Coordinates of C-alpha atoms and ligand atoms in Angstrom, one line a residue:
M1 CA -36.5 19.3 137.4
I2 CA -39.0 21.9 138.8
S3 CA -39.8 22.2 142.5
E4 CA -43.0 20.9 144.1
K5 CA -44.1 24.4 144.8
M6 CA -43.6 25.4 141.2
T7 CA -45.5 22.4 140.0
E8 CA -48.4 23.3 142.3
K9 CA -48.4 26.9 141.1
I10 CA -48.3 25.9 137.4
N11 CA -51.2 23.4 138.0
D12 CA -53.1 26.4 139.5
Q13 CA -52.2 28.4 136.4
I14 CA -53.7 25.7 134.1
K15 CA -57.0 26.2 136.0
H16 CA -56.7 30.0 135.6
E17 CA -56.0 29.7 131.8
L18 CA -59.0 27.4 131.4
F19 CA -61.2 29.7 133.4
S20 CA -60.1 32.6 131.1
G21 CA -61.3 30.5 128.2
H22 CA -64.5 29.8 130.0
L23 CA -65.1 33.5 130.7
Y24 CA -64.3 34.4 127.1
L25 CA -66.8 31.8 125.8
S26 CA -69.4 33.3 128.1
M27 CA -68.6 36.7 126.7
A28 CA -68.9 35.3 123.1
A29 CA -72.3 33.9 124.0
Y30 CA -73.4 37.3 125.3
C31 CA -72.1 39.1 122.2
A32 CA -74.0 36.6 119.9
S33 CA -77.2 37.1 122.0
I34 CA -77.1 40.9 121.1
D35 CA -76.2 40.1 117.4
L36 CA -72.6 41.3 117.7
D37 CA -71.2 38.3 115.7
G38 CA -67.9 39.9 115.0
F39 CA -67.2 40.4 118.8
A40 CA -68.6 36.9 119.4
N41 CA -66.1 35.5 117.0
F42 CA -63.3 37.6 118.6
F43 CA -64.0 36.0 122.0
I44 CA -64.3 32.5 120.5
V45 CA -60.8 32.9 119.1
Q46 CA -59.6 34.2 122.5
E47 CA -61.1 31.0 124.1
Q48 CA -59.0 28.9 121.8
E49 CA -55.9 30.8 122.7
E50 CA -56.5 30.3 126.4
R51 CA -56.9 26.6 125.9
F52 CA -53.6 26.7 124.0
H53 CA -52.0 28.5 127.0
A54 CA -53.4 25.9 129.4
M55 CA -52.1 23.0 127.3
K56 CA -48.6 24.7 127.1
F57 CA -48.4 24.5 130.9
F58 CA -50.0 21.0 130.8
H59 CA -47.2 19.7 128.5
Y60 CA -44.5 21.5 130.4
I61 CA -45.4 19.8 133.7
I62 CA -45.3 16.4 132.0
E63 CA -42.0 17.2 130.3
Q64 CA -40.6 18.0 133.8
D65 CA -41.7 14.6 134.9
K66 CA -44.3 16.0 137.4
D67 CA -48.0 15.3 137.7
V68 CA -50.7 17.5 136.2
K69 CA -53.8 18.1 138.3
V70 CA -57.0 19.2 136.6
F71 CA -59.3 21.2 138.8
G72 CA -62.9 22.2 138.4
L73 CA -63.7 25.7 137.0
D74 CA -65.7 28.5 138.7
Q75 CA -68.9 29.7 137.1
P76 CA -68.1 32.6 134.8
E77 CA -70.3 35.7 134.6
T78 CA -73.2 35.1 132.1
E79 CA -75.0 38.5 132.4
F80 CA -73.4 41.6 131.0
A81 CA -74.9 45.1 130.9
S82 CA -73.4 46.0 127.5
L83 CA -70.6 45.4 125.1
E84 CA -68.6 48.1 127.0
A85 CA -69.1 46.1 130.2
V86 CA -67.8 43.0 128.5
I87 CA -64.7 44.8 127.2
D88 CA -64.1 46.3 130.6
A89 CA -64.4 42.9 132.3
A90 CA -62.1 41.3 129.8
W91 CA -59.5 44.0 130.3
K92 CA -59.6 43.6 134.1
H93 CA -59.3 39.8 133.7
E94 CA -56.2 40.1 131.5
Q95 CA -54.6 42.4 134.1
K96 CA -55.3 39.7 136.8
V97 CA -53.7 37.0 134.6
T98 CA -50.7 39.3 133.9
G99 CA -50.3 39.5 137.7
L100 CA -50.4 35.7 138.1
I101 CA -47.8 35.2 135.3
N102 CA -45.6 37.8 137.0
S103 CA -45.9 36.0 140.3
L104 CA -44.9 32.8 138.7
M105 CA -41.8 34.5 137.2
E106 CA -40.9 35.9 140.6
L107 CA -41.0 32.4 142.0
A108 CA -39.0 31.0 139.1
I109 CA -36.3 33.7 139.6
S110 CA -36.2 33.1 143.4
E111 CA -35.7 29.3 142.8
N112 CA -33.1 29.8 140.1
D113 CA -35.4 27.9 137.8
F114 CA -34.2 28.9 134.4
A115 CA -36.3 26.4 132.4
T116 CA -39.5 27.8 133.9
Q117 CA -38.2 31.4 133.4
S118 CA -37.7 30.6 129.7
L119 CA -41.3 29.2 129.4
L120 CA -42.7 32.2 131.3
K121 CA -40.9 34.7 129.0
W122 CA -43.2 33.4 126.2
F123 CA -46.3 34.1 128.4
I124 CA -45.1 37.5 129.3
D125 CA -44.6 38.4 125.6
E126 CA -48.1 36.9 125.0
Q127 CA -49.7 39.1 127.7
V128 CA -48.2 42.2 126.0
E129 CA -49.8 41.0 122.7
A130 CA -53.2 40.6 124.5
Y131 CA -53.0 44.2 125.7
K132 CA -52.4 45.4 122.1
L133 CA -55.6 43.7 121.0
Q134 CA -57.8 45.5 123.6
Ligands
FE2_1 FE1 -53.8 33.0 128.9

């Protein structure tokens, strides 16, 4: 079973993943507003992926017989200067998420938590794929 500290950190990560989706949906809305439908669609797909990430952590906590906590989300940016500004913000956001996943992995290693390490390996590979897309 995972530790209380790990449960808390994974619950926080669910919020971060959902916020990523929220931010990408806002980016999709901006792209649609300047008639860049292809980019809007790209960010809509990203939003679905972020929800999938959140749900992967959600189910993991339940499988570990711990309690999920769903938190409120921050307001994402809604105004962007240009498509370049959107891509730059998305890139910076993915770097932040990579840092969060790496911190979770450090905690899992320090706690000899091999089950969570195995789950996080999937996320680390996924972050590498996200960089390839940008
Ligand atoms: Fe994610």
